[in-house]
Amino acid sequence: MLPTPHIKCDYDVVYEPSEDSFLLLDCFEQDQNFLKNKFQDQFVVVCELGPGSGILTTFLMQNKIPKRENTLYLALDISPWALEATLSAQERNNCQESILEVIQSDLTGSLRKGMTDLLIFNPPYVPAEKVPERPSGKDERNQWLDLALLGGEDGMVVTQKVLDQLDNILSPQGIAYILFCARNKPEQVAESMRENGWKVELIIYRKAGWEILSVYRFSRLPILK
Ligand SMILES: C[S@@+](CC[C@H](N)C(=O)[O-])C[C@H]1O[C@@H](n2cnc3c(N)ncnc32)[C@H](O)[C@@H]1O
C-alpha cells in the first residue's frame, strides 16, 4: 500500500480529508501503472481542481504518479486557504523536488486550452439549493467550507461546468478523474457524456455510510481512420 501524506491544517477553513479524498487516493494507487504507461514518453501536466488540504496532489507527488520526471503539478482552488494548505502539505511531506504551482482560480479559468494531460476533481458535490457565493475576503472564515461542499441542484452545478469545459482543457491524450456521489446521478451523467463522444469508465466505488461514492475516468474516444 502506498504511503498517505501527513496533513495538518485548519479544518475550520479547509476541507478535511474524508472518504471521498481517500477513495481518490485508492483510485490512483489502482491506476498508477495505467498512468505510467500512458504518459511514459512525454512531459505531463497534472492539474487538480480544488486541492483543499493538498492531500491528493501531495500523494501523487510523493508516489511519483504518473511518473518520476517531466511532470508539472498544478493545484487550482478558489480558496486562498486551500492554496496555503497545499503548499504546506508539499513541504511537510518533503516533496519539494516536484514542480508544483498553486493558483487561485475559479474552476478552470486559469488553464490554457488543451494543456492538461491529467485532470483530477473532487468537487463540491452535496445537493443544495444553490452554490454559495465566493466569500468577499479570506477572513470570512465560516464561508469557505460551504464552497467546498455545496454543489447546487443535484450537487452537479460545479461539476457540470467542468464537464462542459473538458474538451477545451484536456490535451488530445488527456484524461480526467472526477468523483461523484449517488445523488449526482453519475450513470446518467456518464451516459450523456458518452453520447457526446467521450469514453467514460467507472474506476472505483465505495459505500461510505449512507452515501455511495464513485470515481469516473473521462477520455476522448480514439479517432477511427
Ligand atoms: C470536496 S473539497 C475537495 C478537497 C480535496 N481535493 C480532497 O479531496 O480532500 C472541494 C474543493 O474545491 C474547491 N472549490 C470549490 N469551488 C471551486 C471553484 N469554483 N473553483 C476552484 N475550486 C473550488 C474548494 O475550495 C475545496 O477545496
PDB file of C-alpha atoms and ligand atoms in Angstrom:
ATOM      1  CA  MET A   1       0.000   0.000   0.000  1.00  0.00           C
ATOM      2  CA  LEU A   2       1.359   3.430  -0.939  1.00  0.00           C
ATOM      3  CA  PRO A   3       2.005   5.877   1.907  1.00  0.00           C
ATOM      4  CA  THR A   4      -0.617   8.536   2.678  1.00  0.00           C
ATOM      5  CA  PRO A   5       0.643  12.101   3.122  1.00  0.00           C
ATOM      6  CA  HIS A   6       0.796  13.615   6.550  1.00  0.00           C
ATOM      7  CA  ILE A   7      -1.641  16.538   6.581  1.00  0.00           C
ATOM      8  CA  LYS A   8      -2.097  19.207   9.213  1.00  0.00           C
ATOM      9  CA  CYS A   9      -4.231  22.273   8.542  1.00  0.00           C
ATOM     10  CA  ASP A  10      -7.059  24.394   9.864  1.00  0.00           C
ATOM     11  CA  TYR A  11     -10.196  22.374   9.190  1.00  0.00           C
ATOM     12  CA  ASP A  12     -12.401  25.350  10.047  1.00  0.00           C
ATOM     13  CA  VAL A  13     -11.482  26.795   6.655  1.00  0.00           C
ATOM     14  CA  VAL A  14     -10.112  23.866   4.616  1.00  0.00           C
ATOM     15  CA  TYR A  15     -11.936  20.651   3.678  1.00  0.00           C
ATOM     16  CA  GLU A  16     -10.751  17.844   5.923  1.00  0.00           C
ATOM     17  CA  PRO A  17      -9.673  14.726   4.004  1.00  0.00           C
ATOM     18  CA  SER A  18     -12.622  12.337   4.122  1.00  0.00           C
ATOM     19  CA  GLU A  19     -13.936   9.141   2.496  1.00  0.00           C
ATOM     20  CA  ASP A  20     -14.075  10.872  -0.892  1.00  0.00           C
ATOM     21  CA  SER A  21     -10.446  12.018  -0.663  1.00  0.00           C
ATOM     22  CA  PHE A  22      -9.344   8.508   0.373  1.00  0.00           C
ATOM     23  CA  LEU A  23     -11.328   6.899  -2.446  1.00  0.00           C
ATOM     24  CA  LEU A  24      -9.363   9.068  -4.888  1.00  0.00           C
ATOM     25  CA  LEU A  25      -6.072   8.011  -3.283  1.00  0.00           C
ATOM     26  CA  ASP A  26      -7.105   4.365  -3.743  1.00  0.00           C
ATOM     27  CA  CYS A  27      -8.153   5.119  -7.302  1.00  0.00           C
ATOM     28  CA  PHE A  28      -4.689   6.455  -8.165  1.00  0.00           C
ATOM     29  CA  GLU A  29      -2.974   3.602  -6.392  1.00  0.00           C
ATOM     30  CA  GLN A  30      -5.048   1.238  -8.520  1.00  0.00           C
ATOM     31  CA  ASP A  31      -4.437   3.174 -11.772  1.00  0.00           C
ATOM     32  CA  GLN A  32      -0.754   4.046 -11.252  1.00  0.00           C
ATOM     33  CA  ASN A  33       0.574   1.592 -13.857  1.00  0.00           C
ATOM     34  CA  PHE A  34      -2.071   2.584 -16.375  1.00  0.00           C
ATOM     35  CA  LEU A  35      -0.979   6.219 -15.968  1.00  0.00           C
ATOM     36  CA  LYS A  36       2.717   5.429 -16.086  1.00  0.00           C
ATOM     37  CA  ASN A  37       2.266   3.544 -19.359  1.00  0.00           C
ATOM     38  CA  LYS A  38       0.029   6.185 -20.834  1.00  0.00           C
ATOM     39  CA  PHE A  39       2.371   9.092 -20.193  1.00  0.00           C
ATOM     40  CA  GLN A  40       5.792   7.418 -20.229  1.00  0.00           C
ATOM     41  CA  ASP A  41       7.305   9.294 -23.175  1.00  0.00           C
ATOM     42  CA  GLN A  42       6.092  12.827 -22.656  1.00  0.00           C
ATOM     43  CA  PHE A  43       6.109  15.863 -20.409  1.00  0.00           C
ATOM     44  CA  VAL A  44       2.920  15.628 -18.304  1.00  0.00           C
ATOM     45  CA  VAL A  45       0.766  18.418 -16.904  1.00  0.00           C
ATOM     46  CA  VAL A  46      -1.274  17.228 -13.935  1.00  0.00           C
ATOM     47  CA  CYS A  47      -3.948  19.581 -12.649  1.00  0.00           C
ATOM     48  CA  GLU A  48      -6.005  19.127  -9.526  1.00  0.00           C
ATOM     49  CA  LEU A  49      -9.048  21.355  -9.262  1.00  0.00           C
ATOM     50  CA  GLY A  50      -9.934  22.115  -5.662  1.00  0.00           C
ATOM     51  CA  PRO A  51      -6.956  20.559  -3.837  1.00  0.00           C
ATOM     52  CA  GLY A  52      -8.265  21.632  -0.393  1.00  0.00           C
ATOM     53  CA  SER A  53      -5.740  20.308   2.141  1.00  0.00           C
ATOM     54  CA  GLY A  54      -3.471  19.202  -0.705  1.00  0.00           C
ATOM     55  CA  ILE A  55      -3.710  15.538   0.238  1.00  0.00           C
ATOM     56  CA  LEU A  56      -4.257  14.235  -3.271  1.00  0.00           C
ATOM     57  CA  THR A  57      -1.697  16.308  -5.168  1.00  0.00           C
ATOM     58  CA  THR A  58       0.835  15.546  -2.424  1.00  0.00           C
ATOM     59  CA  PHE A  59       0.030  11.830  -2.680  1.00  0.00           C
ATOM     60  CA  LEU A  60       0.713  11.974  -6.421  1.00  0.00           C
ATOM     61  CA  MET A  61       3.993  13.868  -5.934  1.00  0.00           C
ATOM     62  CA  GLN A  62       5.088  11.607  -3.083  1.00  0.00           C
ATOM     63  CA  ASN A  63       4.419   8.431  -5.036  1.00  0.00           C
ATOM     64  CA  LYS A  64       5.668   9.738  -8.405  1.00  0.00           C
ATOM     65  CA  ILE A  65       2.316   9.361 -10.134  1.00  0.00           C
ATOM     66  CA  PRO A  66       2.153   9.396 -13.076  1.00  0.00           C
ATOM     67  CA  LYS A  67       5.969   9.282 -13.165  1.00  0.00           C
ATOM     68  CA  ARG A  68       9.221  10.420 -11.593  1.00  0.00           C
ATOM     69  CA  GLU A  69      10.363  13.091 -14.069  1.00  0.00           C
ATOM     70  CA  ASN A  70       8.975  15.594 -16.540  1.00  0.00           C
ATOM     71  CA  THR A  71       5.807  16.284 -14.585  1.00  0.00           C
ATOM     72  CA  LEU A  72       4.302  19.642 -13.698  1.00  0.00           C
ATOM     73  CA  TYR A  73       1.690  19.641 -10.952  1.00  0.00           C
ATOM     74  CA  LEU A  74      -0.877  22.456 -10.894  1.00  0.00           C
ATOM     75  CA  ALA A  75      -3.268  22.939  -7.997  1.00  0.00           C
ATOM     76  CA  LEU A  76      -6.135  25.375  -8.642  1.00  0.00           C
ATOM     77  CA  ASP A  77      -8.507  26.372  -5.885  1.00  0.00           C
ATOM     78  CA  ILE A  78     -10.846  29.289  -5.367  1.00  0.00           C
ATOM     79  CA  SER A  79      -9.882  29.330  -1.690  1.00  0.00           C
ATOM     80  CA  PRO A  80      -6.660  31.024  -0.588  1.00  0.00           C
ATOM     81  CA  TRP A  81      -6.673  28.801   2.493  1.00  0.00           C
ATOM     82  CA  ALA A  82      -6.551  25.703   0.288  1.00  0.00           C
ATOM     83  CA  LEU A  83      -3.582  27.045  -1.668  1.00  0.00           C
ATOM     84  CA  GLU A  84      -1.637  27.690   1.542  1.00  0.00           C
ATOM     85  CA  ALA A  85      -2.561  24.234   2.827  1.00  0.00           C
ATOM     86  CA  THR A  86      -1.420  22.571  -0.412  1.00  0.00           C
ATOM     87  CA  LEU A  87       1.988  24.259  -0.312  1.00  0.00           C
ATOM     88  CA  SER A  88       2.360  23.338   3.312  1.00  0.00           C
ATOM     89  CA  ALA A  89       1.430  19.693   2.566  1.00  0.00           C
ATOM     90  CA  GLN A  90       4.110  19.578  -0.119  1.00  0.00           C
ATOM     91  CA  GLU A  91       6.715  20.816   2.346  1.00  0.00           C
ATOM     92  CA  ARG A  92       5.571  18.672   5.277  1.00  0.00           C
ATOM     93  CA  ASN A  93       5.888  15.566   3.129  1.00  0.00           C
ATOM     94  CA  ASN A  94       9.271  16.501   1.640  1.00  0.00           C
ATOM     95  CA  CYS A  95       8.013  16.730  -1.918  1.00  0.00           C
ATOM     96  CA  GLN A  96       9.850  19.956  -2.775  1.00  0.00           C
ATOM     97  CA  GLU A  97      11.689  18.277  -5.627  1.00  0.00           C
ATOM     98  CA  SER A  98       8.367  18.049  -7.507  1.00  0.00           C
ATOM     99  CA  ILE A  99       7.369  21.111  -9.514  1.00  0.00           C
ATOM    100  CA  LEU A 100       4.130  22.437  -8.047  1.00  0.00           C
ATOM    101  CA  GLU A 101       2.311  25.662  -8.944  1.00  0.00           C
ATOM    102  CA  VAL A 102      -0.676  26.707  -6.833  1.00  0.00           C
ATOM    103  CA  ILE A 103      -3.055  29.155  -8.485  1.00  0.00           C
ATOM    104  CA  GLN A 104      -6.132  30.901  -7.144  1.00  0.00           C
ATOM    105  CA  SER A 105      -8.730  30.240  -9.787  1.00  0.00           C
ATOM    106  CA  ASP A 106     -12.449  29.862 -10.257  1.00  0.00           C
ATOM    107  CA  LEU A 107     -12.527  26.353 -11.712  1.00  0.00           C
ATOM    108  CA  THR A 108     -10.620  26.014 -14.965  1.00  0.00           C
ATOM    109  CA  GLY A 109     -10.485  29.738 -15.834  1.00  0.00           C
ATOM    110  CA  SER A 110      -6.688  29.874 -15.462  1.00  0.00           C
ATOM    111  CA  LEU A 111      -5.905  26.833 -17.597  1.00  0.00           C
ATOM    112  CA  ARG A 112      -4.587  27.189 -21.100  1.00  0.00           C
ATOM    113  CA  LYS A 113      -6.561  25.412 -23.803  1.00  0.00           C
ATOM    114  CA  GLY A 114      -5.524  21.816 -24.443  1.00  0.00           C
ATOM    115  CA  MET A 115      -2.697  21.911 -21.900  1.00  0.00           C
ATOM    116  CA  THR A 116      -3.814  19.463 -19.197  1.00  0.00           C
ATOM    117  CA  ASP A 117      -2.962  15.797 -19.528  1.00  0.00           C
ATOM    118  CA  LEU A 118      -4.369  14.585 -16.240  1.00  0.00           C
ATOM    119  CA  LEU A 119      -7.223  16.445 -14.544  1.00  0.00           C
ATOM    120  CA  ILE A 120      -8.492  15.476 -11.089  1.00  0.00           C
ATOM    121  CA  PHE A 121     -11.515  16.871  -9.299  1.00  0.00           C
ATOM    122  CA  ASN A 122     -13.199  16.044  -6.023  1.00  0.00           C
ATOM    123  CA  PRO A 123     -15.883  18.712  -6.420  1.00  0.00           C
ATOM    124  CA  PRO A 124     -18.402  20.297  -4.086  1.00  0.00           C
ATOM    125  CA  TYR A 125     -20.994  17.567  -4.771  1.00  0.00           C
ATOM    126  CA  VAL A 126     -23.569  17.856  -1.987  1.00  0.00           C
ATOM    127  CA  PRO A 127     -27.009  18.781  -3.391  1.00  0.00           C
ATOM    128  CA  ALA A 128     -28.105  22.220  -2.167  1.00  0.00           C
ATOM    129  CA  GLU A 129     -30.477  24.996  -3.122  1.00  0.00           C
ATOM    130  CA  LYS A 130     -27.611  26.875  -4.722  1.00  0.00           C
ATOM    131  CA  VAL A 131     -23.851  27.086  -4.979  1.00  0.00           C
ATOM    132  CA  PRO A 132     -22.646  29.585  -2.350  1.00  0.00           C
ATOM    133  CA  GLU A 133     -21.196  32.935  -3.405  1.00  0.00           C
ATOM    134  CA  ARG A 134     -17.434  33.266  -3.170  1.00  0.00           C
ATOM    135  CA  PRO A 135     -16.649  34.970   0.186  1.00  0.00           C
ATOM    136  CA  SER A 136     -15.507  38.568  -0.287  1.00  0.00           C
ATOM    137  CA  GLY A 137     -12.366  38.098   1.809  1.00  0.00           C
ATOM    138  CA  LYS A 138     -10.055  35.457   3.210  1.00  0.00           C
ATOM    139  CA  ASP A 139     -11.137  36.310   6.738  1.00  0.00           C
ATOM    140  CA  GLU A 140     -14.771  35.381   6.187  1.00  0.00           C
ATOM    141  CA  ARG A 141     -13.676  32.103   7.671  1.00  0.00           C
ATOM    142  CA  ASN A 142     -17.020  30.397   8.132  1.00  0.00           C
ATOM    143  CA  GLN A 143     -17.964  30.616   4.417  1.00  0.00           C
ATOM    144  CA  TRP A 144     -15.062  28.838   2.733  1.00  0.00           C
ATOM    145  CA  LEU A 145     -16.137  25.372   3.827  1.00  0.00           C
ATOM    146  CA  ASP A 146     -19.618  25.798   2.309  1.00  0.00           C
ATOM    147  CA  LEU A 147     -17.927  26.413  -1.002  1.00  0.00           C
ATOM    148  CA  ALA A 148     -16.016  23.155  -0.619  1.00  0.00           C
ATOM    149  CA  LEU A 149     -19.183  21.156  -0.055  1.00  0.00           C
ATOM    150  CA  LEU A 150     -22.282  22.545  -1.713  1.00  0.00           C
ATOM    151  CA  GLY A 151     -22.888  21.785  -5.372  1.00  0.00           C
ATOM    152  CA  GLY A 152     -26.324  23.295  -6.113  1.00  0.00           C
ATOM    153  CA  GLU A 153     -29.046  21.309  -7.906  1.00  0.00           C
ATOM    154  CA  ASP A 154     -28.333  17.557  -7.751  1.00  0.00           C
ATOM    155  CA  GLY A 155     -24.917  18.592  -6.420  1.00  0.00           C
ATOM    156  CA  MET A 156     -23.920  18.859 -10.090  1.00  0.00           C
ATOM    157  CA  VAL A 157     -23.727  22.586 -10.856  1.00  0.00           C
ATOM    158  CA  VAL A 158     -19.974  22.930 -10.308  1.00  0.00           C
ATOM    159  CA  THR A 159     -19.101  19.510 -11.767  1.00  0.00           C
ATOM    160  CA  GLN A 160     -21.189  20.149 -14.878  1.00  0.00           C
ATOM    161  CA  LYS A 161     -19.263  23.361 -15.568  1.00  0.00           C
ATOM    162  CA  VAL A 162     -16.047  21.352 -15.571  1.00  0.00           C
ATOM    163  CA  LEU A 163     -17.515  18.594 -17.755  1.00  0.00           C
ATOM    164  CA  ASP A 164     -18.643  21.254 -20.232  1.00  0.00           C
ATOM    165  CA  GLN A 165     -15.036  22.529 -20.388  1.00  0.00           C
ATOM    166  CA  LEU A 166     -13.299  19.132 -20.697  1.00  0.00           C
ATOM    167  CA  ASP A 167     -12.847  19.325 -24.442  1.00  0.00           C
ATOM    168  CA  ASN A 168     -11.196  22.736 -24.052  1.00  0.00           C
ATOM    169  CA  ILE A 169      -8.986  21.895 -21.112  1.00  0.00           C
ATOM    170  CA  LEU A 170      -7.645  18.447 -21.932  1.00  0.00           C
ATOM    171  CA  SER A 171      -4.753  17.757 -24.265  1.00  0.00           C
ATOM    172  CA  PRO A 172      -5.530  15.346 -27.134  1.00  0.00           C
ATOM    173  CA  GLN A 173      -4.484  12.374 -24.986  1.00  0.00           C
ATOM    174  CA  GLY A 174      -5.773  13.958 -21.761  1.00  0.00           C
ATOM    175  CA  ILE A 175      -7.890  12.206 -19.155  1.00  0.00           C
ATOM    176  CA  ALA A 176      -9.954  13.368 -16.209  1.00  0.00           C
ATOM    177  CA  TYR A 177     -10.858  11.632 -12.962  1.00  0.00           C
ATOM    178  CA  ILE A 178     -13.952  13.058 -11.303  1.00  0.00           C
ATOM    179  CA  LEU A 179     -15.645  11.993  -8.090  1.00  0.00           C
ATOM    180  CA  PHE A 180     -19.442  11.693  -7.754  1.00  0.00           C
ATOM    181  CA  CYS A 181     -21.922  10.762  -5.063  1.00  0.00           C
ATOM    182  CA  ALA A 182     -25.042   8.750  -5.902  1.00  0.00           C
ATOM    183  CA  ARG A 183     -27.266  11.834  -5.656  1.00  0.00           C
ATOM    184  CA  ASN A 184     -25.319  13.351  -8.579  1.00  0.00           C
ATOM    185  CA  LYS A 185     -26.848  10.530 -10.740  1.00  0.00           C
ATOM    186  CA  PRO A 186     -23.416   9.613 -12.111  1.00  0.00           C
ATOM    187  CA  GLU A 187     -24.644   6.916 -14.508  1.00  0.00           C
ATOM    188  CA  GLN A 188     -26.925   9.462 -16.227  1.00  0.00           C
ATOM    189  CA  VAL A 189     -24.045  11.933 -16.396  1.00  0.00           C
ATOM    190  CA  ALA A 190     -21.752   9.252 -17.830  1.00  0.00           C
ATOM    191  CA  GLU A 191     -24.323   8.278 -20.448  1.00  0.00           C
ATOM    192  CA  SER A 192     -24.791  11.855 -21.557  1.00  0.00           C
ATOM    193  CA  MET A 193     -21.013  12.322 -21.866  1.00  0.00           C
ATOM    194  CA  ARG A 194     -20.804   9.079 -23.905  1.00  0.00           C
ATOM    195  CA  GLU A 195     -23.478  10.437 -26.239  1.00  0.00           C
ATOM    196  CA  ASN A 196     -21.212  13.465 -26.714  1.00  0.00           C
ATOM    197  CA  GLY A 197     -18.332  11.264 -27.840  1.00  0.00           C
ATOM    198  CA  TRP A 198     -16.452  10.623 -24.596  1.00  0.00           C
ATOM    199  CA  LYS A 199     -15.174   7.336 -23.263  1.00  0.00           C
ATOM    200  CA  VAL A 200     -16.383   7.133 -19.666  1.00  0.00           C
ATOM    201  CA  GLU A 201     -15.333   4.374 -17.276  1.00  0.00           C
ATOM    202  CA  LEU A 202     -16.271   3.678 -13.665  1.00  0.00           C
ATOM    203  CA  ILE A 203     -12.902   3.119 -11.983  1.00  0.00           C
ATOM    204  CA  ILE A 204     -13.765   2.630  -8.323  1.00  0.00           C
ATOM    205  CA  TYR A 205     -16.731   2.994  -5.981  1.00  0.00           C
ATOM    206  CA  ARG A 206     -17.409   2.599  -2.300  1.00  0.00           C
ATOM    207  CA  LYS A 207     -20.236   2.792   0.181  1.00  0.00           C
ATOM    208  CA  ALA A 208     -19.432   5.486   2.732  1.00  0.00           C
ATOM    209  CA  GLY A 209     -22.118   5.498   5.446  1.00  0.00           C
ATOM    210  CA  TRP A 210     -25.371   6.102   3.591  1.00  0.00           C
ATOM    211  CA  GLU A 211     -23.563   7.613   0.626  1.00  0.00           C
ATOM    212  CA  ILE A 212     -22.153   5.787  -2.407  1.00  0.00           C
ATOM    213  CA  LEU A 213     -19.100   7.473  -3.854  1.00  0.00           C
ATOM    214  CA  SER A 214     -17.616   6.726  -7.260  1.00  0.00           C
ATOM    215  CA  VAL A 215     -14.777   7.921  -9.475  1.00  0.00           C
ATOM    216  CA  TYR A 216     -15.194   8.007 -13.255  1.00  0.00           C
ATOM    217  CA  ARG A 217     -12.451   8.375 -15.831  1.00  0.00           C
ATOM    218  CA  PHE A 218     -13.162  10.508 -18.909  1.00  0.00           C
ATOM    219  CA  SER A 219     -11.085  10.353 -22.080  1.00  0.00           C
ATOM    220  CA  ARG A 220     -11.535  11.018 -25.775  1.00  0.00           C
ATOM    221  CA  LEU A 221     -12.509   8.108 -27.997  1.00  0.00           C
ATOM    222  CA  PRO A 222      -9.765   7.209 -30.495  1.00  0.00           C
ATOM    223  CA  ILE A 223     -10.357   8.728 -33.928  1.00  0.00           C
ATOM    224  CA  LEU A 224     -11.084   5.947 -36.456  1.00  0.00           C
ATOM    225  CA  LYS A 225      -9.072   6.144 -39.643  1.00  0.00           C
TER     226      LYS A 225
HETATM  227  C1  LIG B   1     -14.697  18.461  -1.606  1.00  0.00           C
HETATM  228  S1  LIG B   1     -13.330  19.590  -1.475  1.00  0.00           S
HETATM  229  C2  LIG B   1     -12.021  18.520  -2.018  1.00  0.00           C
HETATM  230  C3  LIG B   1     -10.698  18.818  -1.339  1.00  0.00           C
HETATM  231  C4  LIG B   1      -9.573  17.810  -1.645  1.00  0.00           C
HETATM  232  N1  LIG B   1      -9.322  17.706  -3.061  1.00  0.00           N
HETATM  233  C5  LIG B   1      -9.902  16.462  -1.100  1.00  0.00           C
HETATM  234  O1  LIG B   1     -10.187  15.549  -1.904  1.00  0.00           O
HETATM  235  O2  LIG B   1      -9.864  16.279   0.124  1.00  0.00           O
HETATM  236  C6  LIG B   1     -13.628  20.691  -2.849  1.00  0.00           C
HETATM  237  C7  LIG B   1     -12.562  21.746  -3.102  1.00  0.00           C
HETATM  238  O3  LIG B   1     -12.955  22.507  -4.261  1.00  0.00           O
HETATM  239  C8  LIG B   1     -12.713  23.890  -4.041  1.00  0.00           C
HETATM  240  N2  LIG B   1     -13.646  24.644  -4.894  1.00  0.00           N
HETATM  241  C9  LIG B   1     -14.966  24.832  -4.726  1.00  0.00           C
HETATM  242  N3  LIG B   1     -15.476  25.610  -5.711  1.00  0.00           N
HETATM  243  C10 LIG B   1     -14.440  25.931  -6.511  1.00  0.00           C
HETATM  244  C11 LIG B   1     -14.309  26.722  -7.690  1.00  0.00           C
HETATM  245  N4  LIG B   1     -15.357  27.351  -8.225  1.00  0.00           N
HETATM  246  N5  LIG B   1     -13.091  26.854  -8.246  1.00  0.00           N
HETATM  247  C12 LIG B   1     -11.999  26.224  -7.700  1.00  0.00           C
HETATM  248  N6  LIG B   1     -12.061  25.458  -6.574  1.00  0.00           N
HETATM  249  C13 LIG B   1     -13.258  25.306  -5.993  1.00  0.00           C
HETATM  250  C14 LIG B   1     -12.951  24.082  -2.558  1.00  0.00           C
HETATM  251  O4  LIG B   1     -12.328  25.244  -2.075  1.00  0.00           O
HETATM  252  C15 LIG B   1     -12.376  22.777  -1.989  1.00  0.00           C
HETATM  253  O5  LIG B   1     -11.008  22.928  -1.707  1.00  0.00           O
END
